[in-house]
Short mmCIF file of C-alpha atoms in Angstrom, two decimals:
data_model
loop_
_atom_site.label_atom_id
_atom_site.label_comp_id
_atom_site.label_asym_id
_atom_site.label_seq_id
_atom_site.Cartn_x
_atom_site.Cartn_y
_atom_site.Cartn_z
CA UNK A 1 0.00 0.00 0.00
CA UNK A 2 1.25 3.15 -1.02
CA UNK A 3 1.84 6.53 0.76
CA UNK A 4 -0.90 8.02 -0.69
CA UNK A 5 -3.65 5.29 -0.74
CA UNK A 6 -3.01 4.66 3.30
CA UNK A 7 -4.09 8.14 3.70
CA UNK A 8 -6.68 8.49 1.92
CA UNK A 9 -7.69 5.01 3.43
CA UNK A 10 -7.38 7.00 6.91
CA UNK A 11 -9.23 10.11 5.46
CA UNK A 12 -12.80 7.56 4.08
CA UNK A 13 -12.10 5.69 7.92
CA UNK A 14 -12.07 9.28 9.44
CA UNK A 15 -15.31 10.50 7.42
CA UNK A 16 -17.40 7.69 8.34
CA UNK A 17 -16.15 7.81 12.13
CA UNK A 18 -16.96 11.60 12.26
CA UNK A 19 -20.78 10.25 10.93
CA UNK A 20 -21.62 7.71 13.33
CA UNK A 21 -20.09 9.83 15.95
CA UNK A 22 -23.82 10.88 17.13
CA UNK A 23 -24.47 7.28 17.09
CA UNK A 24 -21.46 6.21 19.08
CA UNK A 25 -22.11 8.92 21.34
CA UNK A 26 -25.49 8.23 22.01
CA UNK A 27 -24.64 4.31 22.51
CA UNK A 28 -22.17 5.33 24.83
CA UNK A 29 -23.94 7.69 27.00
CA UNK A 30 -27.21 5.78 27.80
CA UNK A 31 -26.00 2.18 27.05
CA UNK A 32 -22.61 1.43 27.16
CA UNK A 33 -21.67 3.89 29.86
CA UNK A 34 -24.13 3.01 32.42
CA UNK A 35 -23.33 -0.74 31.61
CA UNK A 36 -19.97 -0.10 32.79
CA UNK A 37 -21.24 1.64 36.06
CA UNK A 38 -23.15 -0.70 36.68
CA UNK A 39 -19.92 -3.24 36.83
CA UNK A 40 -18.38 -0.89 38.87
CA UNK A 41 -21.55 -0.46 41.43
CA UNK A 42 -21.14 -4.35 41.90
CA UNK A 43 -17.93 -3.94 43.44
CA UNK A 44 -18.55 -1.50 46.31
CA UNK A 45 -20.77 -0.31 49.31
CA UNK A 46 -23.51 2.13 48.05
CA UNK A 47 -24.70 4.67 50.54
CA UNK A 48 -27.12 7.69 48.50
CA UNK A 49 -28.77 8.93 51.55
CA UNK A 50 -26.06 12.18 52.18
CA UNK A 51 -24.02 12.29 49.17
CA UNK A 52 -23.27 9.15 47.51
CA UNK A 53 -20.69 7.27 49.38
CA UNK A 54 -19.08 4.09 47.69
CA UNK A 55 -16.57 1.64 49.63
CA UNK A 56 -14.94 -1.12 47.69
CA UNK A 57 -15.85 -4.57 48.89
CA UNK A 58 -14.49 -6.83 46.11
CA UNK A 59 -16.82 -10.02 45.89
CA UNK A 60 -18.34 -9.57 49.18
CA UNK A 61 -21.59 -8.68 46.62
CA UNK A 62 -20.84 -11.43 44.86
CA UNK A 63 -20.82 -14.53 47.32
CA UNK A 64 -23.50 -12.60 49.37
CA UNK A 65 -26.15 -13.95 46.67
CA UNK A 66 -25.24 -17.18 47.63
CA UNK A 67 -25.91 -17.05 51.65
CA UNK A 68 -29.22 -14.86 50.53
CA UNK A 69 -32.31 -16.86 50.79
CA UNK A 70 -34.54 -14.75 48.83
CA UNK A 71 -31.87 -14.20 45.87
CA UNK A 72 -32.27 -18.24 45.83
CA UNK A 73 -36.44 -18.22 45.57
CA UNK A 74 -35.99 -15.68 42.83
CA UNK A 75 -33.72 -17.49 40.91
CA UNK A 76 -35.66 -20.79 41.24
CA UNK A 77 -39.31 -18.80 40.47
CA UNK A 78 -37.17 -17.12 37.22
CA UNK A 79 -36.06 -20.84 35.83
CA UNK A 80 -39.18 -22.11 36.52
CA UNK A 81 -40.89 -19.65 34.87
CA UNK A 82 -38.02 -19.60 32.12
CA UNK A 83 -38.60 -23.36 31.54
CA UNK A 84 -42.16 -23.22 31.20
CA UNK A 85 -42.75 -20.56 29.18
CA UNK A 86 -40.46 -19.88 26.59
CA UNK A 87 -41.13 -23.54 24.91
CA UNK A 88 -44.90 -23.79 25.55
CA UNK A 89 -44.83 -20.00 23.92
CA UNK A 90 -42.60 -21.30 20.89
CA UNK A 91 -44.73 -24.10 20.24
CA UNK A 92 -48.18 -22.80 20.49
CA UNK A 93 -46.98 -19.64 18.39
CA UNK A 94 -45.94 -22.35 16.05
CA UNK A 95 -49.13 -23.56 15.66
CA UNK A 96 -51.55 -21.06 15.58
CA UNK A 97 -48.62 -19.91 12.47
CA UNK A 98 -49.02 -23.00 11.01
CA UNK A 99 -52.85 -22.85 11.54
CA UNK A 100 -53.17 -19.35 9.86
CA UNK A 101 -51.00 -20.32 7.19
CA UNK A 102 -53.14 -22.88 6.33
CA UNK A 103 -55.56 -21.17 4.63
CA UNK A 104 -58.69 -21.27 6.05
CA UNK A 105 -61.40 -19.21 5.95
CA UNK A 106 -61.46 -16.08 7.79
CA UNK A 107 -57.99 -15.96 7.85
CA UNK A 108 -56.92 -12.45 8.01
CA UNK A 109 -59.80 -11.58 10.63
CA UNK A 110 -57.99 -14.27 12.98
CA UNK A 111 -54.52 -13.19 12.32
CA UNK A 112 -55.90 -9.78 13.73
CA UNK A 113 -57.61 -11.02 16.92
CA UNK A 114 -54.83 -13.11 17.54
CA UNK A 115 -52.17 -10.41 17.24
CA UNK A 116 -54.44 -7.85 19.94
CA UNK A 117 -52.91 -9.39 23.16
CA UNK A 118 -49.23 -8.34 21.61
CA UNK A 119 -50.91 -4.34 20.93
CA UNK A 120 -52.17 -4.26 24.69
CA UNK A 121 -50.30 -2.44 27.22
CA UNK A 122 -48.09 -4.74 29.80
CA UNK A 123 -49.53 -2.81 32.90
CA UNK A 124 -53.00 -2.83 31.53
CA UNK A 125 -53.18 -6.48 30.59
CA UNK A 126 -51.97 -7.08 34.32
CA UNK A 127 -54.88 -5.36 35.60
CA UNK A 128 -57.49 -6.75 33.78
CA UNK A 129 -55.79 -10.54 34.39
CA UNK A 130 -56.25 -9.36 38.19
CA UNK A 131 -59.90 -8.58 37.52
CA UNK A 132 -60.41 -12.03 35.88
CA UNK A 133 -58.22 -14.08 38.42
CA UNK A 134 -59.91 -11.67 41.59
CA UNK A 135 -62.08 -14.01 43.96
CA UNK A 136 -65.50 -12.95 42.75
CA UNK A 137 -63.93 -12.40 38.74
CA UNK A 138 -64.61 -13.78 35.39
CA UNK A 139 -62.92 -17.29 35.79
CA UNK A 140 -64.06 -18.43 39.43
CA UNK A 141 -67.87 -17.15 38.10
CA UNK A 142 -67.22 -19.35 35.28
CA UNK A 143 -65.87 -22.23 37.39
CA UNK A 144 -68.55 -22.01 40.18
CA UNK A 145 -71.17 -21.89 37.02
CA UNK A 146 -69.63 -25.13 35.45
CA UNK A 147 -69.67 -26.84 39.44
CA UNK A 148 -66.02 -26.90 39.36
CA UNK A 149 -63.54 -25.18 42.79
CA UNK A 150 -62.66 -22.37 42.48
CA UNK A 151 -59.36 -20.66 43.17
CA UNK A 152 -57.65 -17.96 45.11
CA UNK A 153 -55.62 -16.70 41.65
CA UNK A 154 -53.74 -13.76 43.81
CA UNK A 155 -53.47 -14.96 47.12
CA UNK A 156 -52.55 -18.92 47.09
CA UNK A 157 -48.63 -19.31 46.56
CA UNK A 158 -49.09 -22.40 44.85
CA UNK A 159 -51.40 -20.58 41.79
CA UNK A 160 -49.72 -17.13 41.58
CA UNK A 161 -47.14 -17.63 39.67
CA UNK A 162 -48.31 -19.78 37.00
CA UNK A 163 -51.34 -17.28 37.02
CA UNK A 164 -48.72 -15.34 35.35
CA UNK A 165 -47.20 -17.31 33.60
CA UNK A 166 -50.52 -18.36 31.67
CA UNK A 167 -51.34 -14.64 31.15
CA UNK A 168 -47.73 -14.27 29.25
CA UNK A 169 -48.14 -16.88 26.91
CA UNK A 170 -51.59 -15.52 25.75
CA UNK A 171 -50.05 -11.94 25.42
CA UNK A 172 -46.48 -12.80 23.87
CA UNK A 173 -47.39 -15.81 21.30
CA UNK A 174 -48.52 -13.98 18.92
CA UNK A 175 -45.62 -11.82 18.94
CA UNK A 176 -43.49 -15.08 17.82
CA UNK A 177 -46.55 -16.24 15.77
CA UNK A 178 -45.96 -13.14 13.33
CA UNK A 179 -42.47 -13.91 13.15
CA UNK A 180 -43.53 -17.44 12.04
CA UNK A 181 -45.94 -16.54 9.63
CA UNK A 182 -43.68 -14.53 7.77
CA UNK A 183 -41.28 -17.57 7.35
CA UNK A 184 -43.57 -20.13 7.20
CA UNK A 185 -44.24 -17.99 3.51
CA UNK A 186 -40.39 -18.41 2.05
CA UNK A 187 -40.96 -22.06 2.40
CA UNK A 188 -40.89 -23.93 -1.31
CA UNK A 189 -44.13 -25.46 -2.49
CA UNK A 190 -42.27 -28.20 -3.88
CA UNK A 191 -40.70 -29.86 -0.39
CA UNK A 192 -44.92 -29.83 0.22
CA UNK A 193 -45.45 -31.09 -3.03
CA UNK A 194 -42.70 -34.20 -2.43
CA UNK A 195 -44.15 -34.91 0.63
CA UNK A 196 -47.54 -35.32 -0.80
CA UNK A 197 -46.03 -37.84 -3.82
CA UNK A 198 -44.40 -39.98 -0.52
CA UNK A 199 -47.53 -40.45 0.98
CA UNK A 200 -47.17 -37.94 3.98
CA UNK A 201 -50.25 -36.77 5.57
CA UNK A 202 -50.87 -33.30 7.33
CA UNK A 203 -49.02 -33.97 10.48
CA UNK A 204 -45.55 -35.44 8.80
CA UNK A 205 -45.59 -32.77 6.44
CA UNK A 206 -45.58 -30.25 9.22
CA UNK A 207 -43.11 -32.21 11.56
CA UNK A 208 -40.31 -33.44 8.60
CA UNK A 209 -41.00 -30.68 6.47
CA UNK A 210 -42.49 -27.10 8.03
CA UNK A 211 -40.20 -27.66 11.29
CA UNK A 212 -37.15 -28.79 10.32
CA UNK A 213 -37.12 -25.64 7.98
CA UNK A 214 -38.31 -23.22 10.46
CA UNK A 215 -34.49 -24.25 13.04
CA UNK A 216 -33.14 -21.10 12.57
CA UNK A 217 -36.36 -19.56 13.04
CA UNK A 218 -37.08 -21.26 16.15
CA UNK A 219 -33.44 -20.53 17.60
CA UNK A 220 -34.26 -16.89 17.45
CA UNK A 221 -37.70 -16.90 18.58
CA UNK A 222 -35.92 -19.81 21.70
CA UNK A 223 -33.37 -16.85 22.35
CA UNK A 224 -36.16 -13.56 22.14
CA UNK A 225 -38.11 -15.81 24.70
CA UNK A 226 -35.05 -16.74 26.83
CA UNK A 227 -34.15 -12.71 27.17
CA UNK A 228 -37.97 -11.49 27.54
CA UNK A 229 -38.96 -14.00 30.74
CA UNK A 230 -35.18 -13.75 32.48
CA UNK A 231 -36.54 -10.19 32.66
CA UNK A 232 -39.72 -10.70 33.58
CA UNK A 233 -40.90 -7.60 36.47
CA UNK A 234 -43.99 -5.51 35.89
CA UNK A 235 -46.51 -8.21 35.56
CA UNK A 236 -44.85 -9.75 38.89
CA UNK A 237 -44.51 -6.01 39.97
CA UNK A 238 -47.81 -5.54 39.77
CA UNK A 239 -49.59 -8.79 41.05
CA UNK A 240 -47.88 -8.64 44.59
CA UNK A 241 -48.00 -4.92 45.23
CA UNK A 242 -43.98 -5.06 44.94
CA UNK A 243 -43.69 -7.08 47.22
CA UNK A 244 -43.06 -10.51 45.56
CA UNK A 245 -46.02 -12.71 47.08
CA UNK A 246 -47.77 -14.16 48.35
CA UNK A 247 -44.84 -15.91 50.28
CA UNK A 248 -42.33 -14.56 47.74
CA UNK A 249 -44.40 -17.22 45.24
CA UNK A 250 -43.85 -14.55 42.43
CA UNK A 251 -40.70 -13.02 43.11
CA UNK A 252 -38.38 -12.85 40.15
CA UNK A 253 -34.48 -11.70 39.60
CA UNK A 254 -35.32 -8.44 38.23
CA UNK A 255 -38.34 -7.74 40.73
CA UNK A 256 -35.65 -8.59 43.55
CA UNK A 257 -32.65 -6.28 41.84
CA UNK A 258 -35.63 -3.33 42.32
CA UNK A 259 -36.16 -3.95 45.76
CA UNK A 260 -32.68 -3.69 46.41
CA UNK A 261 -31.61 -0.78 44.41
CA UNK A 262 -34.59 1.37 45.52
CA UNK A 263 -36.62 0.15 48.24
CA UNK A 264 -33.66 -1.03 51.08
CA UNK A 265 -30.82 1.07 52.45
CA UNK A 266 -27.19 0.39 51.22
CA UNK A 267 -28.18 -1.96 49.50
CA UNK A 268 -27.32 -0.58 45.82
CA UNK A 269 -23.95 -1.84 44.69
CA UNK A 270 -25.98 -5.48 45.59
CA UNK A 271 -28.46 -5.19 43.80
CA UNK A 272 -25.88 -4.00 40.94
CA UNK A 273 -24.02 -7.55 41.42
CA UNK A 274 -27.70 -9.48 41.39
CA UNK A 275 -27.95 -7.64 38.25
CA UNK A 276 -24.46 -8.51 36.56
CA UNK A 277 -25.24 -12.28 37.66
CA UNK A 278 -28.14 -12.39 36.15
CA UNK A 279 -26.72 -10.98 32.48
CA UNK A 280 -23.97 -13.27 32.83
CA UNK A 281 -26.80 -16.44 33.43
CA UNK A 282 -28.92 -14.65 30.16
CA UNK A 283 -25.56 -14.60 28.22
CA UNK A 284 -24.56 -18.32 29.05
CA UNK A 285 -28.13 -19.48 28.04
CA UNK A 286 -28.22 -17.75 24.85
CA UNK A 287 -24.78 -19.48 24.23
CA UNK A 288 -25.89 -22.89 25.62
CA UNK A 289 -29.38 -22.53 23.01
CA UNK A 290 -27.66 -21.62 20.36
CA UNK A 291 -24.54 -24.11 20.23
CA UNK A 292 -27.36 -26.88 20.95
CA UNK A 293 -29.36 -25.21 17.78
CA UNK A 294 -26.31 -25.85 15.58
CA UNK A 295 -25.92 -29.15 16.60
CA UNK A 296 -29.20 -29.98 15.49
CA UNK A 297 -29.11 -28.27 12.53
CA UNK A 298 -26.11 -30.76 11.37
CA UNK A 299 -28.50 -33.96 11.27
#
């Protein structure tokens, strides 16, 4: 390379820096920056009554999660929740793709009322779930009319959380069902049309020949889910009042980091280190579903 091409090589690098600079300086300020405070936090002593007062503890944060009772119910309420949701999400948003794409009649109609949970406001769809899980609300009227128990929805530990958990997989499916739809429409005719000549009735066809095709498709839709319910808070948030319950039966990472960070004293640089662990668990599941994606996709 010449003189004069390595600086006008440095001159095109030095234009395009100088136009993403608002970019890079945004991503920095409100992203990257507080990421890296946030690392920092983990390692010290936060005191904000006063003036902000930080004393560096090293890992005391750290190994404190692990003699912290409640940190351990929120992680175990998180996987549970984690393991229940994402693939009983993927698969039913699978379906009712599958189902629209199908062609029946009507269809466009359905793709509408199915997409209206995904439109609807977190905190809003909370409430009216409360309403319809409430002692005297829409489902125990409903059970009482068919002769069946009914349930305490809000207030028994056992039924809280997967109260919630049944009112995210009617509101985030057909989020993933879009996503679906659009790539259940790239598949080939012809791999149908094969099928069809071999015999293969409705159900093969859609388990050797719409699934298989749909891997990387499901890996990102596995990974979206695996993010969205590490993070679940406001529906939890909202159910318990803050407060987690009943008997910390819905009390999540994220729900805990809050309480931490804003609700006890000197308690901040904690709930920063509850807050790193739980990226660094998000990160190494994202890994682990996505190496074990690959695999798959070999056979």
């Amino acid at each position: 390379m010449t003189r004069k091409t390595s600086k006008k090589a440095l001159r095109e690098a030095g234009q395009g820096y100088f136009f993403m600079s608002p970019a890079i300086f945004v991503l920095t300020l409100f992203i990257i920056g507080p990421i890296l405070y946030a690392v920092f936090l983990a390692f010290h002593k936060v005191e904000l009554l006063g003036g902000t007062a930080l004393n560096f503890v090293a890992w005391e944060n750290f190994t404190r999660i692990l003699d912290d009772q409640r940190a351990i119910i929120a992680l175990k309420n998180t996987a549970k929740y984690v393991l229940i949701v994402v693939p009983v999400q993927t698969f039913l948003a699978l379906v009712l793709a599958a189902t629209l794409n199908a062609g029946l009649k009507g269809e466009k109609f359905f793709r509408i009322v199915y997409f209206l949970p995904t439109l609807t406001s977190s905190a809003v769809l909370t409430l009216i779930f409360m309403w319809m899980y409430n002692k005297n609300g829409l489902i125990n009227h409903a059970l009482d009319f068919l002769g069946l128990p009914t349930y305490n929805f809000l207030g028994d530990p056992d039924i809280a959380l997967n109260a919630i958990m049944i009112m995210n997989i009617w509101a985030t499916a057909p989020f993933f069902m879009v996503i679906y739809l659009a790539a259940l429409q790239d598949i080939p005719d012809s791999l149908y049309e094969a099928a069809d000549l071999d015999g293969a009735n409705a159900i093969q066809k859609f388990f050797y020949v719409t699934v298989p095709f749909l891997r990387p498709v499901t890996s990102f839709v596995v990974i979206m889910g695996l993010i969205g319910t590490f993070q679940l808070f406001d529906q939890s948030y909202i159910f318990s009042g803050g407060s987690g319950g009943p008997d910390n039966s819905t009390l999540t990472v994220v729900l805990l980091i809050y309480q931490y960070a804003f609700k006890t004293l000197g308690t901040m640089g904690y709930a920063a280190a509850l807050a790193f662990a739980l990226a660094i668990i998000i990160l190494v599941a994202t890994l682990l579903q996505r190496k074990l994606s690959k695999e798959e996709s070999l056979y």
